[in-house]
Amino acid sequence: MKKSIITIGIIVTIGSIALLYDSNKKEVLLNKEEITNNKSIAIYVKQEDGNYEKTNTIPENGYMLNEDRSVCSNNAKPNWNFKTNILKINNLSSNNTSCYLYFEPATEEVNTILGNITVNKYTPDFSKIATTDEGIFKTNDNDGVSYYWRGATTTNYLKFGGYCWRIIRINGDGTIRLIYDGTTCHSNGEITTDSIAVENVAYNLNYNKSEYVGWTYTEGLQRPTNNNEGTPSNAKTKLEEWYNANLKSQESKIADGKYCNDRNVVNGQSWSSSPSASFNYASYKRLYEDYMPTLNCSSNDLYTLKVGLIMADEIELSGCKNAINTSYYLYNGQNYWTISPYQWYYGSSTSLYARVFAVNSDGYFGYWNVDYTHGVRPVINLKSNVTLTGTGTINDPYEVI
């Protein structure tokens, strides 16, 4: 029996659905039923043998539009919403527009250190929180393609060094990035202090200069001239003390991980050590306004470490934003630091603070003055040649052997 997979070709004549045409926005919206029942639309499904077979229906789930291949006449642009199954055709110049649309499976199988994993090929909507298990997605980091978990996932548990961890992502170099989950594994939505390795830690003891957002810093400079130099932040010192006491003996299996302490500022603003005006770091606009997280980082802000903190971009990739979310896998009901700068705040000569991103106790993206005290959750990276058993669930976590 042949199995229908991969690609759908659709030819659309918009004239017969003119009632759905919005002349102000110059767009048309069609759901699956409207497409299927329209005699002007021909649907073809690609078979395993590479040939196309005509069908009268759109596949129920699991397909995405290949936007690079799909074209419409009159320069109209087609877009398929994978969540709502709505076809939107933009930039219509008339009601008579023909489109050639190609759909393909929304997932692919990828071989990784964890074995074969199912990866979503589309990009999620980062302006919305992820409260369900949305699966695994891919994006680029400084070393290649990275695969990250999003939402209330239940297949990213891993035991190592006597502790439970959650997998954040598989890095572009094949290493596995983990965040501390405690002495035991915890279910999504569970409120627990056990997943905080060190409590009541100020990110930095000093707060009244903008350079104090640095993982390491040099007085009067936006960043040290070399990341191996400068004064370590208080969070770095406390975190490394924990690592040396608890994981140093396992170091042969721990990779040198890359951690981004992005100290670039928003375009149009300028950096100064203690200016009499507020400014935002680049991550503020990227994550709060544009909802465009990235795992790429400029080399002058990239630290190579055995242990660090989660990046704010990784938090947004996981399903968090500046809204309450108690369902995604990084929620633990606690406040904890990220490594990502947020803002220099100037209220008056006596009200000025360096601020860093943190995850708040109700699961949303927040920011705090660096002298506040929060928990730290260690982040480490396992080498790409470790051997693992298990399936990644809470009852059968991956385990390094």
CSV table of C-alpha atoms in Angstrom, one decimal:
chain,number,residue,atom,x,y,z
A,1,MET,CA,0.0,0.0,0.0
A,2,LYS,CA,1.4,3.4,-1.0
A,3,LYS,CA,1.6,6.0,1.7
A,4,SER,CA,0.8,9.6,1.0
A,5,ILE,CA,3.6,11.9,2.2
A,6,ILE,CA,5.7,15.0,1.7
A,7,THR,CA,4.1,17.4,-0.8
A,8,ILE,CA,0.8,18.7,-1.9
A,9,GLY,CA,0.2,20.8,-5.0
A,10,ILE,CA,-2.8,23.2,-5.1
A,11,ILE,CA,-3.9,25.4,-7.9
A,12,VAL,CA,-6.2,28.2,-6.8
A,13,THR,CA,-8.4,30.6,-8.7
A,14,ILE,CA,-9.4,33.4,-6.3
A,15,GLY,CA,-12.2,34.8,-8.4
A,16,SER,CA,-14.7,32.3,-7.2
A,17,ILE,CA,-14.2,33.2,-3.6
A,18,ALA,CA,-14.4,37.0,-4.0
A,19,LEU,CA,-16.6,37.4,-1.0
A,20,LEU,CA,-13.7,36.6,1.3
A,21,TYR,CA,-11.5,39.2,-0.3
A,22,ASP,CA,-10.6,42.2,2.0
A,23,SER,CA,-9.8,45.1,-0.3
A,24,ASN,CA,-8.3,47.1,2.5
A,25,LYS,CA,-5.8,44.5,3.4
A,26,LYS,CA,-5.7,43.0,-0.1
A,27,GLU,CA,-5.9,39.4,1.3
A,28,VAL,CA,-8.1,36.4,1.2
A,29,LEU,CA,-8.5,33.7,3.9
A,30,LEU,CA,-9.5,30.2,3.3
A,31,ASN,CA,-10.0,27.2,5.7
A,32,LYS,CA,-9.6,23.6,4.7
A,33,GLU,CA,-13.3,23.1,3.9
A,34,GLU,CA,-13.4,26.2,1.7
A,35,ILE,CA,-10.4,25.0,-0.2
A,36,THR,CA,-11.7,21.4,-0.6
A,37,ASN,CA,-15.2,22.5,-1.7
A,38,ASN,CA,-13.9,24.9,-4.3
A,39,LYS,CA,-14.1,23.6,-7.8
A,40,SER,CA,-11.2,25.9,-8.9
A,41,ILE,CA,-8.8,24.1,-6.6
A,42,ALA,CA,-6.9,21.0,-7.6
A,43,ILE,CA,-5.1,19.0,-4.9
A,44,TYR,CA,-2.3,16.5,-5.5
A,45,VAL,CA,-0.4,14.5,-3.0
A,46,LYS,CA,3.1,13.2,-3.6
A,47,GLN,CA,3.5,9.5,-3.2
A,48,GLU,CA,6.6,7.6,-1.9
A,49,ASP,CA,7.5,6.8,-5.5
A,50,GLY,CA,7.7,10.5,-6.4
A,51,ASN,CA,4.5,10.6,-8.5
A,52,TYR,CA,1.5,12.8,-7.7
A,53,GLU,CA,-1.9,11.4,-7.1
A,54,LYS,CA,-5.0,13.6,-7.3
A,55,THR,CA,-7.2,13.9,-4.1
A,56,ASN,CA,-10.2,15.8,-3.1
A,57,THR,CA,-9.1,16.7,0.5
A,58,ILE,CA,-6.3,18.4,2.3
A,59,PRO,CA,-4.5,16.1,4.8
A,60,GLU,CA,-5.8,16.5,8.3
A,61,ASN,CA,-2.6,17.4,10.2
A,62,GLY,CA,1.1,17.6,10.1
A,63,TYR,CA,1.7,19.6,6.9
A,64,MET,CA,3.3,22.9,6.3
A,65,LEU,CA,3.5,25.2,3.2
A,66,ASN,CA,6.8,25.3,1.4
A,67,GLU,CA,6.9,29.0,1.0
A,68,ASP,CA,10.0,29.0,-1.1
A,69,ARG,CA,8.4,26.9,-3.8
A,70,SER,CA,4.8,28.2,-3.6
A,71,VAL,CA,3.9,31.0,-5.9
A,72,CYS,CA,0.9,33.1,-6.9
A,73,SER,CA,0.3,35.2,-10.0
A,74,ASN,CA,0.3,39.0,-9.7
A,75,ASN,CA,3.0,38.8,-7.0
A,76,ALA,CA,0.5,37.6,-4.4
A,77,LYS,CA,2.1,35.7,-1.4
A,78,PRO,CA,0.6,32.6,0.1
A,79,ASN,CA,0.9,31.6,3.7
A,80,TRP,CA,-0.4,28.6,5.6
A,81,ASN,CA,-1.1,28.8,9.4
A,82,PHE,CA,-0.2,25.3,10.7
A,83,LYS,CA,-2.2,25.9,13.9
A,84,THR,CA,-5.4,27.1,12.5
A,85,ASN,CA,-5.2,25.4,9.1
A,86,ILE,CA,-6.0,28.7,7.3
A,87,LEU,CA,-4.6,29.7,4.0
A,88,LYS,CA,-3.9,33.4,3.7
A,89,ILE,CA,-3.0,35.0,0.4
A,90,ASN,CA,-1.5,38.5,0.7
A,91,ASN,CA,-0.9,41.4,-1.6
A,92,LEU,CA,-3.8,40.6,-4.0
A,93,SER,CA,-4.0,43.0,-6.8
A,94,SER,CA,-7.2,41.5,-8.2
A,95,ASN,CA,-9.8,38.8,-7.5
A,96,ASN,CA,-8.4,36.6,-10.3
A,97,THR,CA,-5.2,35.2,-8.9
A,98,SER,CA,-3.9,31.7,-9.4
A,99,CYS,CA,-1.6,30.0,-6.9
A,100,TYR,CA,0.6,27.0,-6.9
A,101,LEU,CA,0.9,25.8,-3.3
A,102,TYR,CA,3.2,23.1,-2.1
A,103,PHE,CA,2.8,21.5,1.3
A,104,GLU,CA,5.2,19.1,3.0
A,105,PRO,CA,5.3,17.3,6.3
A,106,ALA,CA,5.7,19.6,9.2
A,107,THR,CA,8.2,17.3,10.9
A,108,GLU,CA,11.3,15.4,10.0
A,109,GLU,CA,13.3,12.6,11.6
A,110,VAL,CA,16.8,13.7,12.7
A,111,ASN,CA,19.6,11.4,14.0
A,112,THR,CA,21.3,12.9,17.1
A,113,ILE,CA,23.2,11.8,20.1
A,114,LEU,CA,19.8,10.9,21.6
A,115,GLY,CA,19.0,8.7,18.5
A,116,ASN,CA,16.3,9.6,16.1
A,117,ILE,CA,14.2,12.6,17.2
A,118,THR,CA,11.1,14.1,15.5
A,119,VAL,CA,11.7,17.8,14.8
A,120,ASN,CA,9.2,20.4,13.7
A,121,LYS,CA,10.3,22.1,10.5
A,122,TYR,CA,8.3,25.3,11.1
A,123,THR,CA,9.1,28.2,13.4
A,124,PRO,CA,6.7,28.7,16.4
A,125,ASP,CA,5.0,31.9,17.3
A,126,PHE,CA,7.3,33.4,20.0
A,127,SER,CA,4.8,36.2,20.8
A,128,LYS,CA,2.7,33.4,22.5
A,129,ILE,CA,3.5,31.3,25.5
A,130,ALA,CA,3.7,27.5,25.1
A,131,THR,CA,1.5,25.7,27.6
A,132,THR,CA,1.3,22.3,25.8
A,133,ASP,CA,4.0,20.0,24.5
A,134,GLU,CA,4.9,21.7,21.2
A,135,GLY,CA,7.8,19.3,20.6
A,136,ILE,CA,11.3,19.9,19.3
A,137,PHE,CA,12.3,22.7,16.9
A,138,LYS,CA,15.4,23.7,15.2
A,139,THR,CA,17.4,26.9,14.8
A,140,ASN,CA,21.0,27.9,14.2
A,141,ASP,CA,23.6,28.7,16.8
A,142,ASN,CA,27.2,29.7,16.4
A,143,ASP,CA,28.2,26.1,15.6
A,144,GLY,CA,25.4,24.9,13.3
A,145,VAL,CA,21.9,23.6,13.7
A,146,SER,CA,20.6,23.3,17.2
A,147,TYR,CA,17.5,21.4,18.3
A,148,TYR,CA,15.5,22.8,21.2
A,149,TRP,CA,12.5,21.6,23.3
A,150,ARG,CA,9.4,23.8,23.7
A,151,GLY,CA,6.4,23.9,26.0
A,152,ALA,CA,5.3,21.3,28.5
A,153,THR,CA,7.6,18.6,27.1
A,154,THR,CA,7.9,15.3,28.9
A,155,THR,CA,10.8,13.7,27.0
A,156,ASN,CA,13.8,15.8,28.0
A,157,TYR,CA,14.7,14.4,31.4
A,158,LEU,CA,18.3,13.3,31.9
A,159,LYS,CA,20.3,12.0,35.0
A,160,PHE,CA,23.9,12.9,35.4
A,161,GLY,CA,26.3,13.3,38.3
A,162,GLY,CA,23.8,12.2,40.9
A,163,TYR,CA,21.3,14.9,39.8
A,164,CYS,CA,18.3,15.3,37.4
A,165,TRP,CA,18.5,17.7,34.5
A,166,ARG,CA,16.2,18.9,31.7
A,167,ILE,CA,17.6,19.1,28.2
A,168,ILE,CA,17.4,22.6,26.8
A,169,ARG,CA,18.8,21.8,23.4
A,170,ILE,CA,21.2,19.8,21.4
A,171,ASN,CA,23.9,22.3,20.4
A,172,GLY,CA,25.2,22.8,16.9
A,173,ASP,CA,28.4,20.9,17.8
A,174,GLY,CA,26.4,17.9,18.9
A,175,THR,CA,26.8,18.5,22.7
A,176,ILE,CA,23.8,18.4,25.0
A,177,ARG,CA,22.8,21.5,26.9
A,178,LEU,CA,21.2,20.8,30.3
A,179,ILE,CA,19.7,22.9,33.1
A,180,TYR,CA,19.6,21.6,36.7
A,181,ASP,CA,16.3,20.1,37.9
A,182,GLY,CA,17.3,18.9,41.4
A,183,THR,CA,18.3,15.9,43.4
A,184,THR,CA,15.2,14.2,41.9
A,185,CYS,CA,13.2,14.8,38.7
A,186,HIS,CA,10.2,17.1,38.8
A,187,SER,CA,6.9,17.1,36.8
A,188,ASN,CA,6.0,20.1,34.7
A,189,GLY,CA,4.1,22.7,36.8
A,190,GLU,CA,5.6,21.5,40.1
A,191,ILE,CA,6.6,24.2,42.5
A,192,THR,CA,9.9,23.2,44.1
A,193,THR,CA,13.0,24.8,45.5
A,194,ASP,CA,14.9,21.5,44.8
A,195,SER,CA,15.6,22.7,41.2
A,196,ILE,CA,17.5,25.7,42.6
A,197,ALA,CA,21.1,24.7,43.2
A,198,VAL,CA,22.1,27.9,45.2
A,199,GLU,CA,19.4,30.2,46.7
A,200,ASN,CA,19.5,33.9,47.5
A,201,VAL,CA,22.3,34.9,45.1
A,202,ALA,CA,22.8,38.5,44.0
A,203,TYR,CA,23.8,38.6,40.3
A,204,ASN,CA,26.3,41.3,41.3
A,205,LEU,CA,26.9,43.0,44.6
A,206,ASN,CA,27.3,46.4,42.9
A,207,TYR,CA,24.4,47.8,40.9
A,208,ASN,CA,25.0,51.5,40.1
A,209,LYS,CA,27.0,51.1,36.9
A,210,SER,CA,25.8,49.5,33.7
A,211,GLU,CA,28.9,47.3,33.3
A,212,TYR,CA,27.6,45.3,36.4
A,213,VAL,CA,25.3,43.3,34.0
A,214,GLY,CA,28.5,41.5,32.9
A,215,TRP,CA,29.3,37.9,33.7
A,216,THR,CA,32.7,39.4,34.1
A,217,TYR,CA,33.2,43.2,34.0
A,218,THR,CA,35.8,45.9,33.9
A,219,GLU,CA,35.1,49.2,35.5
A,220,GLY,CA,34.3,51.9,32.9
A,221,LEU,CA,34.1,49.5,29.9
A,222,GLN,CA,31.1,48.0,28.1
A,223,ARG,CA,32.8,44.6,28.3
A,224,PRO,CA,36.3,43.4,29.2
A,225,THR,CA,38.9,43.5,26.5
A,226,ASN,CA,39.1,39.7,26.9
A,227,ASN,CA,36.5,37.5,28.4
A,228,ASN,CA,39.1,35.7,30.4
A,229,GLU,CA,39.8,38.9,32.2
A,230,GLY,CA,37.7,41.2,34.4
A,231,THR,CA,36.1,40.9,37.7
A,232,PRO,CA,33.8,37.9,38.0
A,233,SER,CA,30.1,38.6,38.8
A,234,ASN,CA,28.9,37.3,42.1
A,235,ALA,CA,26.6,34.8,40.3
A,236,LYS,CA,29.6,33.4,38.4
A,237,THR,CA,31.6,33.0,41.7
A,238,LYS,CA,28.7,31.3,43.5
A,239,LEU,CA,27.9,29.0,40.6
A,240,GLU,CA,31.4,27.9,40.1
A,241,GLU,CA,31.8,27.2,43.8
A,242,TRP,CA,28.7,24.8,43.5
A,243,TYR,CA,30.2,23.2,40.4
A,244,ASN,CA,33.6,22.6,42.0
A,245,ALA,CA,31.9,21.0,45.1
A,246,ASN,CA,29.4,18.9,43.2
A,247,LEU,CA,30.4,18.2,39.6
A,248,LYS,CA,34.2,18.6,39.3
A,249,SER,CA,34.7,14.9,39.5
A,250,GLN,CA,32.5,14.4,36.4
A,251,GLU,CA,34.4,17.0,34.3
A,252,SER,CA,35.7,14.4,31.8
A,253,LYS,CA,32.1,14.2,30.4
A,254,ILE,CA,31.3,17.9,30.5
A,255,ALA,CA,32.0,20.0,27.4
A,256,ASP,CA,33.2,23.5,27.3
A,257,GLY,CA,29.9,25.3,26.7
A,258,LYS,CA,29.2,28.6,25.1
A,259,TYR,CA,27.2,31.2,27.0
A,260,CYS,CA,26.1,34.6,25.6
A,261,ASN,CA,26.2,37.6,27.9
A,262,ASP,CA,25.0,40.0,25.1
A,263,ARG,CA,26.1,43.5,26.1
A,264,ASN,CA,25.2,45.1,22.8
A,265,VAL,CA,22.6,47.9,23.1
A,266,VAL,CA,19.5,48.6,21.1
A,267,ASN,CA,20.2,50.3,17.8
A,268,GLY,CA,20.0,54.1,18.2
A,269,GLN,CA,21.0,54.0,21.8
A,270,SER,CA,24.5,54.3,23.2
A,271,TRP,CA,26.4,52.7,26.0
A,272,SER,CA,27.9,54.5,28.9
A,273,SER,CA,29.0,53.4,32.3
A,274,SER,CA,26.6,55.5,34.4
A,275,PRO,CA,24.6,57.8,32.0
A,276,SER,CA,21.8,60.1,33.2
A,277,ALA,CA,19.4,58.4,30.8
A,278,SER,CA,18.1,54.8,30.6
A,279,PHE,CA,19.0,52.5,27.7
A,280,ASN,CA,18.1,48.9,26.8
A,281,TYR,CA,20.3,46.1,25.9
A,282,ALA,CA,19.7,44.3,22.6
A,283,SER,CA,17.9,41.4,24.2
A,284,TYR,CA,15.2,43.7,25.5
A,285,LYS,CA,14.0,44.6,22.0
A,286,ARG,CA,14.7,41.2,20.6
A,287,LEU,CA,12.7,39.4,23.2
A,288,TYR,CA,10.2,41.9,24.5
A,289,GLU,CA,9.2,43.7,21.3
A,290,ASP,CA,10.2,41.7,18.3
A,291,TYR,CA,9.9,38.2,19.8
A,292,MET,CA,12.9,37.0,17.8
A,293,PRO,CA,15.1,34.9,20.0
A,294,THR,CA,18.5,33.9,18.6
A,295,LEU,CA,21.2,31.5,19.7
A,296,ASN,CA,23.9,33.3,17.7
A,297,CYS,CA,26.2,35.6,19.7
A,298,SER,CA,29.0,38.0,18.9
A,299,SER,CA,32.4,36.6,19.9
A,300,ASN,CA,33.2,39.4,22.3
A,301,ASP,CA,30.2,38.5,24.5
A,302,LEU,CA,30.6,34.7,24.2
A,303,TYR,CA,32.0,32.9,27.2
A,304,THR,CA,33.4,29.4,27.1
A,305,LEU,CA,32.6,27.8,30.4
A,306,LYS,CA,32.1,24.4,32.2
A,307,VAL,CA,29.1,25.9,34.0
A,308,GLY,CA,26.9,28.9,33.3
A,309,LEU,CA,23.3,30.2,33.4
A,310,ILE,CA,20.6,29.9,30.9
A,311,MET,CA,20.3,32.6,28.2
A,312,ALA,CA,17.1,34.7,28.0
A,313,ASP,CA,16.8,33.7,24.4
A,314,GLU,CA,16.7,30.0,25.4
A,315,ILE,CA,13.9,30.9,27.9
A,316,GLU,CA,11.8,32.4,25.1
A,317,LEU,CA,12.5,29.5,22.8
A,318,SER,CA,11.3,27.1,25.6
A,319,GLY,CA,7.9,28.8,25.6
A,320,CYS,CA,8.2,31.7,28.0
A,321,LYS,CA,7.5,35.4,27.4
A,322,ASN,CA,6.5,38.4,29.5
A,323,ALA,CA,3.2,36.6,30.5
A,324,ILE,CA,2.4,34.1,33.2
A,325,ASN,CA,3.1,30.5,32.2
A,326,THR,CA,3.1,27.7,34.8
A,327,SER,CA,3.0,24.8,32.4
A,328,TYR,CA,6.3,24.9,30.4
A,329,TYR,CA,9.1,22.7,31.5
A,330,LEU,CA,11.3,25.4,32.9
A,331,TYR,CA,8.7,26.6,35.4
A,332,ASN,CA,9.5,25.8,39.1
A,333,GLY,CA,7.6,28.4,41.0
A,334,GLN,CA,10.9,30.2,41.9
A,335,ASN,CA,12.8,33.3,40.8
A,336,TYR,CA,16.0,32.5,39.1
A,337,TRP,CA,18.7,34.4,37.1
A,338,THR,CA,19.6,34.2,33.4
A,339,ILE,CA,23.0,35.3,32.0
A,340,SER,CA,21.3,38.0,29.8
A,341,PRO,CA,21.5,41.8,30.3
A,342,TYR,CA,18.2,43.6,30.2
A,343,GLN,CA,18.6,47.4,30.9
A,344,TRP,CA,20.4,50.3,32.4
A,345,TYR,CA,17.7,52.2,34.4
A,346,TYR,CA,18.1,55.8,35.3
A,347,GLY,CA,15.3,57.3,37.5
A,348,SER,CA,17.4,60.0,39.3
A,349,SER,CA,20.9,60.4,40.6
A,350,THR,CA,19.9,58.2,43.5
A,351,SER,CA,17.8,55.8,41.5
A,352,LEU,CA,19.9,54.0,39.0
A,353,TYR,CA,20.3,50.3,38.4
A,354,ALA,CA,21.9,47.7,36.2
A,355,ARG,CA,19.3,45.0,35.4
A,356,VAL,CA,19.4,41.4,34.2
A,357,PHE,CA,16.7,39.1,32.8
A,358,ALA,CA,15.3,36.6,35.3
A,359,VAL,CA,12.5,34.0,35.3
A,360,ASN,CA,9.9,35.1,37.9
A,361,SER,CA,8.1,32.7,40.3
A,362,ASP,CA,4.9,32.6,38.2
A,363,GLY,CA,6.9,31.6,35.1
A,364,TYR,CA,7.1,34.8,33.1
A,365,PHE,CA,10.0,36.8,31.7
A,366,GLY,CA,11.0,39.4,34.2
A,367,TYR,CA,14.0,41.6,35.0
A,368,TRP,CA,15.6,42.6,38.3
A,369,ASN,CA,18.2,44.9,39.6
A,370,VAL,CA,21.5,42.9,39.8
A,371,ASP,CA,21.8,43.3,43.6
A,372,TYR,CA,18.5,41.5,44.2
A,373,THR,CA,18.8,37.9,45.4
A,374,HIS,CA,17.4,35.0,43.3
A,375,GLY,CA,18.2,31.4,42.8
A,376,VAL,CA,20.6,30.0,40.3
A,377,ARG,CA,20.1,26.9,38.2
A,378,PRO,CA,23.4,25.5,36.8
A,379,VAL,CA,23.6,24.9,33.0
A,380,ILE,CA,26.2,22.5,31.7
A,381,ASN,CA,26.9,20.8,28.4
A,382,LEU,CA,27.6,17.1,28.0
A,383,LYS,CA,30.2,16.0,25.5
A,384,SER,CA,28.9,14.7,22.2
A,385,ASN,CA,30.6,11.3,22.7
A,386,VAL,CA,28.8,10.3,25.9
A,387,THR,CA,26.8,7.1,25.9
A,388,LEU,CA,23.1,7.4,27.0
A,389,THR,CA,20.4,5.0,28.0
A,390,GLY,CA,16.7,5.6,28.6
A,391,THR,CA,13.9,7.3,26.7
A,392,GLY,CA,13.9,10.8,28.4
A,393,THR,CA,10.7,10.5,30.4
A,394,ILE,CA,10.4,11.3,34.1
A,395,ASN,CA,10.2,7.5,34.8
A,396,ASP,CA,12.8,6.5,32.3
A,397,PRO,CA,15.2,9.5,32.0
A,398,TYR,CA,18.2,9.5,29.7
A,399,GLU,CA,21.2,8.5,31.8
A,400,VAL,CA,24.9,8.8,31.1
A,401,ILE,CA,26.7,5.5,31.5
